[in-house]
Amino acid sequence: MNIFPKQIKTNLFRKKTIHFKGVFNLVFLYKLLMGLGKMVKINSNYDKLAAGYLFPEIAKRTKAFLSANPGVSVMKLGIGNTTEPLTKTTLNGLRMGVEKLASVETYTGYGDEQGNTALREAIAKKYSDYNVEIDPSEVFVSDGAKPDSGNIQSIFSQDAIIAVQDPAYPVYVDTNVIAGRTGENENGLYKGIVYMSCSEENNFFPTVPRARVDLIYLCSPNNPTGAVATHEQLKKFVDYALENKAVIIFDSAYAEYISDPTLPRSIYEIKGAKECAIELNSFSKSAGFTGVRLGWSIVPKNLVTEDSVAGKVNALWNRRQTTFFNGASNIVQDGGLAVLSIEGQEENKKVIDYYMENAKIIREGLESIGIKCFGGVNAPYIWMKTPNGLTSWEFFDKLLNECHVVGTPGSGFGPGGEGYFRLSAFGHKENIEKAVSEIKNKLKVEE
Ligand code: PL4
């Protein structure tokens, strides 16, 4: 039986070959022999992940409930998924994108990986609404804030210490676990991650870490708590980052839901943030693009790290995106341009108001039966305390079984979310009203 592939056989038995090719061949041969019988290995960091990804888990449990209870319909207030149709202007933009592909004069194939110039300019211009100056070369168009929030860690060093809000959108933690920046999970906490507690005591916005950290994930308006950081709160983090040469990853996917004009919609409204913060945003919740897919990141040229000068981090992200990403769909980018037009903004504001009316219905309905609620004022999520001392997952089951309403257990966002539950305001108004009425009629709150 021939157990050696041809090349190995040559190296093993033709003394002459080894002799002439010298040390390199000997090292190669040694490695081959040592490696015989070994196989490719998986990224074992995946095994550290404590549970399945939160949202498919909710979908799985809902499906199991429906197959066990045929004929029952459930009201989905779990995953933050948009339900209302795209606006007229947005649709026209998308249609125009399709039409352009129909003629040889306007057809385009691959575009720039960083996004079309017109869209990058329009996104940069949007920041002038916040009195912030962003150069189009600092804008990177993507297929959403989730991929960006997962991928951005890859341009930072392997030993970077991560700080996250607890609770938080699970992508920030999970992607760093997969990247190998953490130890094992113990009691819901990964070793090596700094958890910044967000609780009733601090109005769900953390204090700056006591120890030195490198990458700080902040989300405002917050998923899941619905809290929105004030200028003063963000300033403390910007000052911390500048002092400690840390970088803030600021996820502002829900910025358009802020109606209070005193609250910041971009971290760059804070002086110094362009030297220490990357901002992520999305068309998902501001224009109903959850299925269409379009987002962006801002990596300022002034951003510096301990070992890099101005421009380097922007260049790294550019390198990362040009290597791994082939650009957002050209049709969708035309849709995005339409969203950012004056008409597009006005129309989408009405859709946002519609969802925020839902948020009001949920919050007021729950409060009327004695449930303590947070958020839902400048954010589309209502963060409620689970009644009757139930854990988050116990309450998930109770709400599903007794009221046929699906929500999201707070503990799915981190240990700090235990004892809380998130209800999403994304849904048809009638469905939201029905869900709230079912909760009011069927849920017995003992406290
Ligand atoms: C379910 C803070 C939702 N399968 O649509 P994207 O990629 O531009 O934005 C995703 C995103 C980014 N940042 C924050 C978010 O809350 C979200 C969306 N979160 C939710 O219910 O928490 C949808 C979740 C989706 C997912 O995994 O993102």
mmCIF file with all atom_site columns, N, CA, C and O in Angstrom, residues 257 351-361 376-380 425:
data_model
loop_
_atom_site.group_PDB
_atom_site.id
_atom_site.type_symbol
_atom_site.label_atom_id
_atom_site.label_alt_id
_atom_site.label_comp_id
_atom_site.label_asym_id
_atom_site.label_entity_id
_atom_site.label_seq_id
_atom_site.pdbx_PDB_ins_code
_atom_site.Cartn_x
_atom_site.Cartn_y
_atom_site.Cartn_z
_atom_site.occupancy
_atom_site.B_iso_or_equiv
_atom_site.pdbx_formal_charge
_atom_site.auth_seq_id
_atom_site.auth_comp_id
_atom_site.auth_asym_id
_atom_site.auth_atom_id
_atom_site.pdbx_PDB_model_num
ATOM 1  N N  . TYR A 1 257 ? -34.851 57.272 16.436 1.00 0.00 ? 257 TYR A N  1
ATOM 2  C CA . TYR A 1 257 ? -35.989 57.138 17.358 1.00 0.00 ? 257 TYR A CA 1
ATOM 3  C C  . TYR A 1 257 ? -35.939 58.157 18.487 1.00 0.00 ? 257 TYR A C  1
ATOM 4  O O  . TYR A 1 257 ? -36.852 58.229 19.307 1.00 0.00 ? 257 TYR A O  1
ATOM 5  N N  . VAL A 1 351 ? -43.162 56.787 9.712  1.00 0.00 ? 351 VAL A N  1
ATOM 6  C CA . VAL A 1 351 ? -43.151 55.354 10.066 1.00 0.00 ? 351 VAL A CA 1
ATOM 7  C C  . VAL A 1 351 ? -42.566 55.183 11.471 1.00 0.00 ? 351 VAL A C  1
ATOM 8  O O  . VAL A 1 351 ? -43.070 54.387 12.289 1.00 0.00 ? 351 VAL A O  1
ATOM 9  N N  . ILE A 1 352 ? -41.521 55.949 11.757 1.00 0.00 ? 352 ILE A N  1
ATOM 10 C CA . ILE A 1 352 ? -40.911 55.888 13.093 1.00 0.00 ? 352 ILE A CA 1
ATOM 11 C C  . ILE A 1 352 ? -41.932 56.329 14.149 1.00 0.00 ? 352 ILE A C  1
ATOM 12 O O  . ILE A 1 352 ? -42.083 55.679 15.195 1.00 0.00 ? 352 ILE A O  1
ATOM 13 N N  . ASP A 1 353 ? -42.671 57.409 13.842 1.00 0.00 ? 353 ASP A N  1
ATOM 14 C CA . ASP A 1 353 ? -43.712 57.876 14.778 1.00 0.00 ? 353 ASP A CA 1
ATOM 15 C C  . ASP A 1 353 ? -44.755 56.787 15.022 1.00 0.00 ? 353 ASP A C  1
ATOM 16 O O  . ASP A 1 353 ? -45.258 56.612 16.132 1.00 0.00 ? 353 ASP A O  1
ATOM 17 N N  . TYR A 1 354 ? -45.056 56.046 13.967 1.00 0.00 ? 354 TYR A N  1
ATOM 18 C CA . TYR A 1 354 ? -46.037 54.947 14.069 1.00 0.00 ? 354 TYR A CA 1
ATOM 19 C C  . TYR A 1 354 ? -45.521 53.898 15.070 1.00 0.00 ? 354 TYR A C  1
ATOM 20 O O  . TYR A 1 354 ? -46.255 53.480 15.977 1.00 0.00 ? 354 TYR A O  1
ATOM 21 N N  . TYR A 1 355 ? -44.262 53.502 14.915 1.00 0.00 ? 355 TYR A N  1
ATOM 22 C CA . TYR A 1 355 ? -43.708 52.504 15.849 1.00 0.00 ? 355 TYR A CA 1
ATOM 23 C C  . TYR A 1 355 ? -43.639 53.067 17.270 1.00 0.00 ? 355 TYR A C  1
ATOM 24 O O  . TYR A 1 355 ? -43.854 52.354 18.250 1.00 0.00 ? 355 TYR A O  1
ATOM 25 N N  . MET A 1 356 ? -43.341 54.375 17.362 1.00 0.00 ? 356 MET A N  1
ATOM 26 C CA . MET A 1 356 ? -43.237 54.967 18.706 1.00 0.00 ? 356 MET A CA 1
ATOM 27 C C  . MET A 1 356 ? -44.606 55.093 19.372 1.00 0.00 ? 356 MET A C  1
ATOM 28 O O  . MET A 1 356 ? -44.711 55.087 20.599 1.00 0.00 ? 356 MET A O  1
ATOM 29 N N  . GLU A 1 357 ? -45.651 55.177 18.574 1.00 0.00 ? 357 GLU A N  1
ATOM 30 C CA . GLU A 1 357 ? -47.008 55.153 19.121 1.00 0.00 ? 357 GLU A CA 1
ATOM 31 C C  . GLU A 1 357 ? -47.267 53.754 19.717 1.00 0.00 ? 357 GLU A C  1
ATOM 32 O O  . GLU A 1 357 ? -47.858 53.625 20.799 1.00 0.00 ? 357 GLU A O  1
ATOM 33 N N  . ASN A 1 358 ? -46.779 52.735 19.006 1.00 0.00 ? 358 ASN A N  1
ATOM 34 C CA . ASN A 1 358 ? -46.876 51.367 19.540 1.00 0.00 ? 358 ASN A CA 1
ATOM 35 C C  . ASN A 1 358 ? -46.152 51.271 20.893 1.00 0.00 ? 358 ASN A C  1
ATOM 36 O O  . ASN A 1 358 ? -46.653 50.640 21.833 1.00 0.00 ? 358 ASN A O  1
ATOM 37 N N  . ALA A 1 359 ? -44.977 51.884 20.951 1.00 0.00 ? 359 ALA A N  1
ATOM 38 C CA . ALA A 1 359 ? -44.177 51.829 22.184 1.00 0.00 ? 359 ALA A CA 1
ATOM 39 C C  . ALA A 1 359 ? -44.974 52.422 23.351 1.00 0.00 ? 359 ALA A C  1
ATOM 40 O O  . ALA A 1 359 ? -44.987 51.889 24.467 1.00 0.00 ? 359 ALA A O  1
ATOM 41 N N  . LYS A 1 360 ? -45.673 53.516 23.051 1.00 0.00 ? 360 LYS A N  1
ATOM 42 C CA . LYS A 1 360 ? -46.480 54.193 24.081 1.00 0.00 ? 360 LYS A CA 1
ATOM 43 C C  . LYS A 1 360 ? -47.620 53.265 24.545 1.00 0.00 ? 360 LYS A C  1
ATOM 44 O O  . LYS A 1 360 ? -47.888 53.144 25.749 1.00 0.00 ? 360 LYS A O  1
ATOM 45 N N  . ILE A 1 361 ? -48.247 52.608 23.573 1.00 0.00 ? 361 ILE A N  1
ATOM 46 C CA . ILE A 1 361 ? -49.364 51.701 23.903 1.00 0.00 ? 361 ILE A CA 1
ATOM 47 C C  . ILE A 1 361 ? -48.858 50.572 24.817 1.00 0.00 ? 361 ILE A C  1
ATOM 48 O O  . ILE A 1 361 ? -49.494 50.226 25.818 1.00 0.00 ? 361 ILE A O  1
ATOM 49 N N  . GLY A 1 376 ? -38.774 52.921 25.735 1.00 0.00 ? 376 GLY A N  1
ATOM 50 C CA . GLY A 1 376 ? -40.019 53.123 24.984 1.00 0.00 ? 376 GLY A CA 1
ATOM 51 C C  . GLY A 1 376 ? -40.396 54.579 24.778 1.00 0.00 ? 376 GLY A C  1
ATOM 52 O O  . GLY A 1 376 ? -41.495 54.861 24.309 1.00 0.00 ? 376 GLY A O  1
ATOM 53 N N  . VAL A 1 377 ? -39.504 55.517 25.119 1.00 0.00 ? 377 VAL A N  1
ATOM 54 C CA . VAL A 1 377 ? -39.820 56.941 24.935 1.00 0.00 ? 377 VAL A CA 1
ATOM 55 C C  . VAL A 1 377 ? -38.988 57.541 23.788 1.00 0.00 ? 377 VAL A C  1
ATOM 56 O O  . VAL A 1 377 ? -39.517 58.183 22.890 1.00 0.00 ? 377 VAL A O  1
ATOM 57 N N  . ASN A 1 378 ? -37.689 57.270 23.812 1.00 0.00 ? 378 ASN A N  1
ATOM 58 C CA . ASN A 1 378 ? -36.815 57.679 22.703 1.00 0.00 ? 378 ASN A CA 1
ATOM 59 C C  . ASN A 1 378 ? -36.171 56.452 22.059 1.00 0.00 ? 378 ASN A C  1
ATOM 60 O O  . ASN A 1 378 ? -35.091 56.541 21.467 1.00 0.00 ? 378 ASN A O  1
ATOM 61 N N  . ALA A 1 379 ? -36.817 55.321 22.234 1.00 0.00 ? 379 ALA A N  1
ATOM 62 C CA . ALA A 1 379 ? -36.299 54.049 21.709 1.00 0.00 ? 379 ALA A CA 1
ATOM 63 C C  . ALA A 1 379 ? -37.471 53.098 21.494 1.00 0.00 ? 379 ALA A C  1
ATOM 64 O O  . ALA A 1 379 ? -38.473 53.178 22.201 1.00 0.00 ? 379 ALA A O  1
ATOM 65 N N  . PRO A 1 380 ? -37.351 52.192 20.523 1.00 0.00 ? 380 PRO A N  1
ATOM 66 C CA . PRO A 1 380 ? -38.496 51.307 20.217 1.00 0.00 ? 380 PRO A CA 1
ATOM 67 C C  . PRO A 1 380 ? -38.583 50.066 21.097 1.00 0.00 ? 380 PRO A C  1
ATOM 68 O O  . PRO A 1 380 ? -39.283 49.127 20.737 1.00 0.00 ? 380 PRO A O  1
ATOM 69 N N  . ALA A 1 425 ? -41.472 47.380 19.897 1.00 0.00 ? 425 ALA A N  1
ATOM 70 C CA . ALA A 1 425 ? -42.596 48.181 19.389 1.00 0.00 ? 425 ALA A CA 1
ATOM 71 C C  . ALA A 1 425 ? -42.773 48.017 17.880 1.00 0.00 ? 425 ALA A C  1
ATOM 72 O O  . ALA A 1 425 ? -43.643 48.654 17.288 1.00 0.00 ? 425 ALA A O  1
#
